C-alpha cells in the first residue's frame, strides 16, 4: 500500500459554494420559489441519477449531450444509470410514473452533470432552476412561462439581456423542412465547419445554431423554418408573439434558435446576457416538447418548460453589479469575561426569541472579544462583567454609532425583545 498524503480537491469542473456567496444562492432560490409558486408551480424533487433510457430517449441518442457529455455508469447491481444532464427529462419521467392530474406545473432546483471542457460559467456539475408545465398546448402557457423567466431576471436587477424566440414546428411540418434543409446543406457540405461537414446529415437543424463563421455563412440563405410552418404552428407562434407583446416583453424572433435537445417542438426561447462573453452568455432557455411524454412511455401530453443556470446568472449579476447580497450581521454580540456561563444563557435566550446573536468562545480576553464583536458587524455588544453577573444585568454598548452605554437587567432586555422583536434601548 502506498501512502498518498495529498489533500483531495473538488473534481475538475466542480466548485464549492461557501459563505458569503452561498447567501446569494439562498436568496436566489427563495426568490425563484416565490415567483414560481405565484404562477402555480409546485416544487418537485427527483433523483439525480436515473435509468439511462430516461435521457437516451428523452434527449435523443444523437444529441451531443447524450453522445459526448453524459455521466453514465453501471451500478453494483448491473443497472445502467446516468447522472442528470439537464432538468426536464427527469420531471417528465416522474410525471409519466405518477400520472398527476393535468394541467400539472412543477418547478425544481437541481445540480446537473455534463462532461464538458470547464470554462468560465460552465461546470461539470452546474446548478439550475426550472419549471415544467404539462398537459396544455395553449400558447398562452408558453407566454406565461417566458414571462416568468423574464420577471425573474428583472427581479434580480438584470437589465443587459435579451430574449430570442423561435418555433421549431412539429411532426406535421418539421420533417419536410428538415429534408429541405438537408438537401440545401448537401450543396454547402464543403464549406461547413469540420464537425458539421460530417454530422449535418444526421441532424441538419444543429447547423443553424452553429457559432462558427463557416456554418453561419453557409446557412445565410438557407430555407427558413418559420416560413415552412404548418397552419397550426403558425397560429401558435403568432399567439405567443402577441402574448409577449401584450406583456410588454421585448424579444426578437430568431430562426437560428435551435436548442441542443431533440425533444423541442413549436416554441423555443433563450435569454442571453450582453454583459457576458459571447460563447458563454446564455442565461437560460427552454421550449415546448409536445412529444417528450410519449417518448418516455406516457400518454400524448403537451408540455413546455425552461431551465436557468444559477452560476451563469450570478456571473451576469456580477458583471452588471446587481444582486449583491450582503449576509445579515448578528444583531448583538455577547462579550462575557466571567467564564462564559452568562454568554451561554443569554445567547440561548435571545436565539429562542428569534434573534441572530453571536458570542466568543475559548475564554478569550475582553479586548479580543470586543475585536470579534466589532468584526461581526453587530450593532451592539452585550457586556457581561462580574458586576453584571451579580446583578443579573447586561451592559449594552453601541458598536456602529456614538452613544452612551447603558446597563439594564436581563429580564427587562428580554421583555423588550418580546415587545419589539429587537434589542431596544
Ligand atoms: Zn458548424
Ligand atoms: Zn407544424
PDB file of N, CA, C and O in Angstrom, residues 52-70 72 199 202-203 260-263:
ATOM      1  N   UNK A  52     -30.610   5.196 -17.545  1.00  0.00           N
ATOM      2  CA  UNK A  52     -30.051   5.938 -18.688  1.00  0.00           C
ATOM      3  C   UNK A  52     -31.070   6.199 -19.790  1.00  0.00           C
ATOM      4  O   UNK A  52     -30.975   7.182 -20.520  1.00  0.00           O
ATOM      5  N   UNK A  53     -32.034   5.288 -19.914  1.00  0.00           N
ATOM      6  CA  UNK A  53     -33.014   5.433 -21.000  1.00  0.00           C
ATOM      7  C   UNK A  53     -33.833   6.705 -20.875  1.00  0.00           C
ATOM      8  O   UNK A  53     -34.339   7.214 -21.872  1.00  0.00           O
ATOM      9  N   UNK A  54     -33.982   7.228 -19.627  1.00  0.00           N
ATOM     10  CA  UNK A  54     -34.727   8.481 -19.454  1.00  0.00           C
ATOM     11  C   UNK A  54     -34.109   9.566 -20.332  1.00  0.00           C
ATOM     12  O   UNK A  54     -34.812  10.322 -21.005  1.00  0.00           O
ATOM     13  N   UNK A  55     -32.777   9.610 -20.354  1.00  0.00           N
ATOM     14  CA  UNK A  55     -32.109  10.665 -21.115  1.00  0.00           C
ATOM     15  C   UNK A  55     -31.861  10.243 -22.564  1.00  0.00           C
ATOM     16  O   UNK A  55     -31.929  11.055 -23.471  1.00  0.00           O
ATOM     17  N   UNK A  56     -31.571   8.966 -22.772  1.00  0.00           N
ATOM     18  CA  UNK A  56     -31.335   8.497 -24.148  1.00  0.00           C
ATOM     19  C   UNK A  56     -32.583   8.703 -24.995  1.00  0.00           C
ATOM     20  O   UNK A  56     -32.523   9.217 -26.096  1.00  0.00           O
ATOM     21  N   UNK A  57     -33.740   8.329 -24.433  1.00  0.00           N
ATOM     22  CA  UNK A  57     -34.986   8.502 -25.176  1.00  0.00           C
ATOM     23  C   UNK A  57     -35.468   9.939 -25.118  1.00  0.00           C
ATOM     24  O   UNK A  57     -35.986  10.475 -26.087  1.00  0.00           O
ATOM     25  N   UNK A  58     -35.324  10.546 -23.948  1.00  0.00           N
ATOM     26  CA  UNK A  58     -35.880  11.886 -23.763  1.00  0.00           C
ATOM     27  C   UNK A  58     -35.110  12.927 -24.549  1.00  0.00           C
ATOM     28  O   UNK A  58     -35.675  13.720 -25.288  1.00  0.00           O
ATOM     29  N   UNK A  59     -33.797  12.931 -24.385  1.00  0.00           N
ATOM     30  CA  UNK A  59     -32.983  13.983 -25.005  1.00  0.00           C
ATOM     31  C   UNK A  59     -32.615  13.594 -26.430  1.00  0.00           C
ATOM     32  O   UNK A  59     -32.491  14.451 -27.304  1.00  0.00           O
ATOM     33  N   UNK A  60     -32.452  12.296 -26.669  1.00  0.00           N
ATOM     34  CA  UNK A  60     -32.131  11.837 -28.029  1.00  0.00           C
ATOM     35  C   UNK A  60     -30.740  11.246 -28.112  1.00  0.00           C
ATOM     36  O   UNK A  60     -29.775  11.839 -27.640  1.00  0.00           O
ATOM     37  N   UNK A  61     -30.641  10.074 -28.716  1.00  0.00           N
ATOM     38  CA  UNK A  61     -29.370   9.352 -28.843  1.00  0.00           C
ATOM     39  C   UNK A  61     -28.314  10.179 -29.586  1.00  0.00           C
ATOM     40  O   UNK A  61     -27.133  10.071 -29.331  1.00  0.00           O
ATOM     41  N   UNK A  62     -28.780  10.987 -30.553  1.00  0.00           N
ATOM     42  CA  UNK A  62     -27.829  11.677 -31.417  1.00  0.00           C
ATOM     43  C   UNK A  62     -27.422  13.040 -30.882  1.00  0.00           C
ATOM     44  O   UNK A  62     -26.610  13.723 -31.474  1.00  0.00           O
ATOM     45  N   UNK A  63     -28.014  13.439 -29.759  1.00  0.00           N
ATOM     46  CA  UNK A  63     -27.667  14.754 -29.225  1.00  0.00           C
ATOM     47  C   UNK A  63     -26.251  14.710 -28.660  1.00  0.00           C
ATOM     48  O   UNK A  63     -25.757  13.663 -28.252  1.00  0.00           O
ATOM     49  N   UNK A  64     -25.627  15.880 -28.649  1.00  0.00           N
ATOM     50  CA  UNK A  64     -24.281  15.993 -28.106  1.00  0.00           C
ATOM     51  C   UNK A  64     -24.266  15.626 -26.626  1.00  0.00           C
ATOM     52  O   UNK A  64     -23.349  14.986 -26.131  1.00  0.00           O
ATOM     53  N   UNK A  65     -25.339  16.043 -25.939  1.00  0.00           N
ATOM     54  CA  UNK A  65     -25.418  15.793 -24.504  1.00  0.00           C
ATOM     55  C   UNK A  65     -25.310  14.300 -24.207  1.00  0.00           C
ATOM     56  O   UNK A  65     -24.498  13.869 -23.381  1.00  0.00           O
ATOM     57  N   UNK A  66     -26.111  13.498 -24.891  1.00  0.00           N
ATOM     58  CA  UNK A  66     -26.111  12.063 -24.627  1.00  0.00           C
ATOM     59  C   UNK A  66     -24.866  11.405 -25.214  1.00  0.00           C
ATOM     60  O   UNK A  66     -24.227  10.565 -24.585  1.00  0.00           O
ATOM     61  N   UNK A  67     -24.490  11.815 -26.410  1.00  0.00           N
ATOM     62  CA  UNK A  67     -23.374  11.165 -27.089  1.00  0.00           C
ATOM     63  C   UNK A  67     -22.024  11.434 -26.467  1.00  0.00           C
ATOM     64  O   UNK A  67     -21.177  10.548 -26.417  1.00  0.00           O
ATOM     65  N   UNK A  68     -21.818  12.667 -25.963  1.00  0.00           N
ATOM     66  CA  UNK A  68     -20.464  13.026 -25.547  1.00  0.00           C
ATOM     67  C   UNK A  68     -20.336  13.467 -24.103  1.00  0.00           C
ATOM     68  O   UNK A  68     -19.238  13.512 -23.567  1.00  0.00           O
ATOM     69  N   UNK A  69     -21.444  13.888 -23.499  1.00  0.00           N
ATOM     70  CA  UNK A  69     -21.283  14.621 -22.241  1.00  0.00           C
ATOM     71  C   UNK A  69     -21.892  13.963 -21.020  1.00  0.00           C
ATOM     72  O   UNK A  69     -21.640  14.368 -19.898  1.00  0.00           O
ATOM     73  N   UNK A  70     -22.702  12.921 -21.224  1.00  0.00           N
ATOM     74  CA  UNK A  70     -23.443  12.362 -20.103  1.00  0.00           C
ATOM     75  C   UNK A  70     -22.543  11.486 -19.223  1.00  0.00           C
ATOM     76  O   UNK A  70     -21.730  10.724 -19.726  1.00  0.00           O
ATOM     77  N   UNK A  72     -22.386   8.367 -17.403  1.00  0.00           N
ATOM     78  CA  UNK A  72     -23.135   7.114 -17.344  1.00  0.00           C
ATOM     79  C   UNK A  72     -22.316   6.078 -16.603  1.00  0.00           C
ATOM     80  O   UNK A  72     -21.097   6.049 -16.708  1.00  0.00           O
ATOM     81  N   UNK A 199     -21.504  15.736 -39.714  1.00  0.00           N
ATOM     82  CA  UNK A 199     -22.715  15.370 -38.966  1.00  0.00           C
ATOM     83  C   UNK A 199     -24.007  15.991 -39.489  1.00  0.00           C
ATOM     84  O   UNK A 199     -25.075  15.709 -38.952  1.00  0.00           O
ATOM     85  N   UNK A 202     -27.184  13.856 -40.214  1.00  0.00           N
ATOM     86  CA  UNK A 202     -27.864  13.271 -39.065  1.00  0.00           C
ATOM     87  C   UNK A 202     -28.821  14.275 -38.422  1.00  0.00           C
ATOM     88  O   UNK A 202     -29.951  13.946 -38.063  1.00  0.00           O
ATOM     89  N   UNK A 203     -28.369  15.487 -38.240  1.00  0.00           N
ATOM     90  CA  UNK A 203     -29.181  16.484 -37.566  1.00  0.00           C
ATOM     91  C   UNK A 203     -28.939  17.856 -38.185  1.00  0.00           C
ATOM     92  O   UNK A 203     -28.254  18.691 -37.630  1.00  0.00           O
ATOM     93  N   UNK A 260     -30.278  22.655 -28.231  1.00  0.00           N
ATOM     94  CA  UNK A 260     -29.496  21.440 -28.410  1.00  0.00           C
ATOM     95  C   UNK A 260     -30.189  20.120 -28.128  1.00  0.00           C
ATOM     96  O   UNK A 260     -29.641  19.074 -28.404  1.00  0.00           O
ATOM     97  N   UNK A 261     -31.368  20.157 -27.578  1.00  0.00           N
ATOM     98  CA  UNK A 261     -32.020  18.905 -27.215  1.00  0.00           C
ATOM     99  C   UNK A 261     -33.081  18.580 -28.257  1.00  0.00           C
ATOM    100  O   UNK A 261     -33.799  19.452 -28.728  1.00  0.00           O
ATOM    101  N   UNK A 262     -33.167  17.308 -28.610  1.00  0.00           N
ATOM    102  CA  UNK A 262     -34.011  16.918 -29.746  1.00  0.00           C
ATOM    103  C   UNK A 262     -35.513  17.010 -29.486  1.00  0.00           C
ATOM    104  O   UNK A 262     -36.307  16.928 -30.391  1.00  0.00           O
ATOM    105  N   UNK A 263     -35.891  17.150 -28.211  1.00  0.00           N
ATOM    106  CA  UNK A 263     -37.311  16.989 -27.925  1.00  0.00           C
ATOM    107  C   UNK A 263     -38.177  18.218 -28.179  1.00  0.00           C
ATOM    108  O   UNK A 263     -39.390  18.161 -28.039  1.00  0.00           O
TER     109      UNK A 263
END
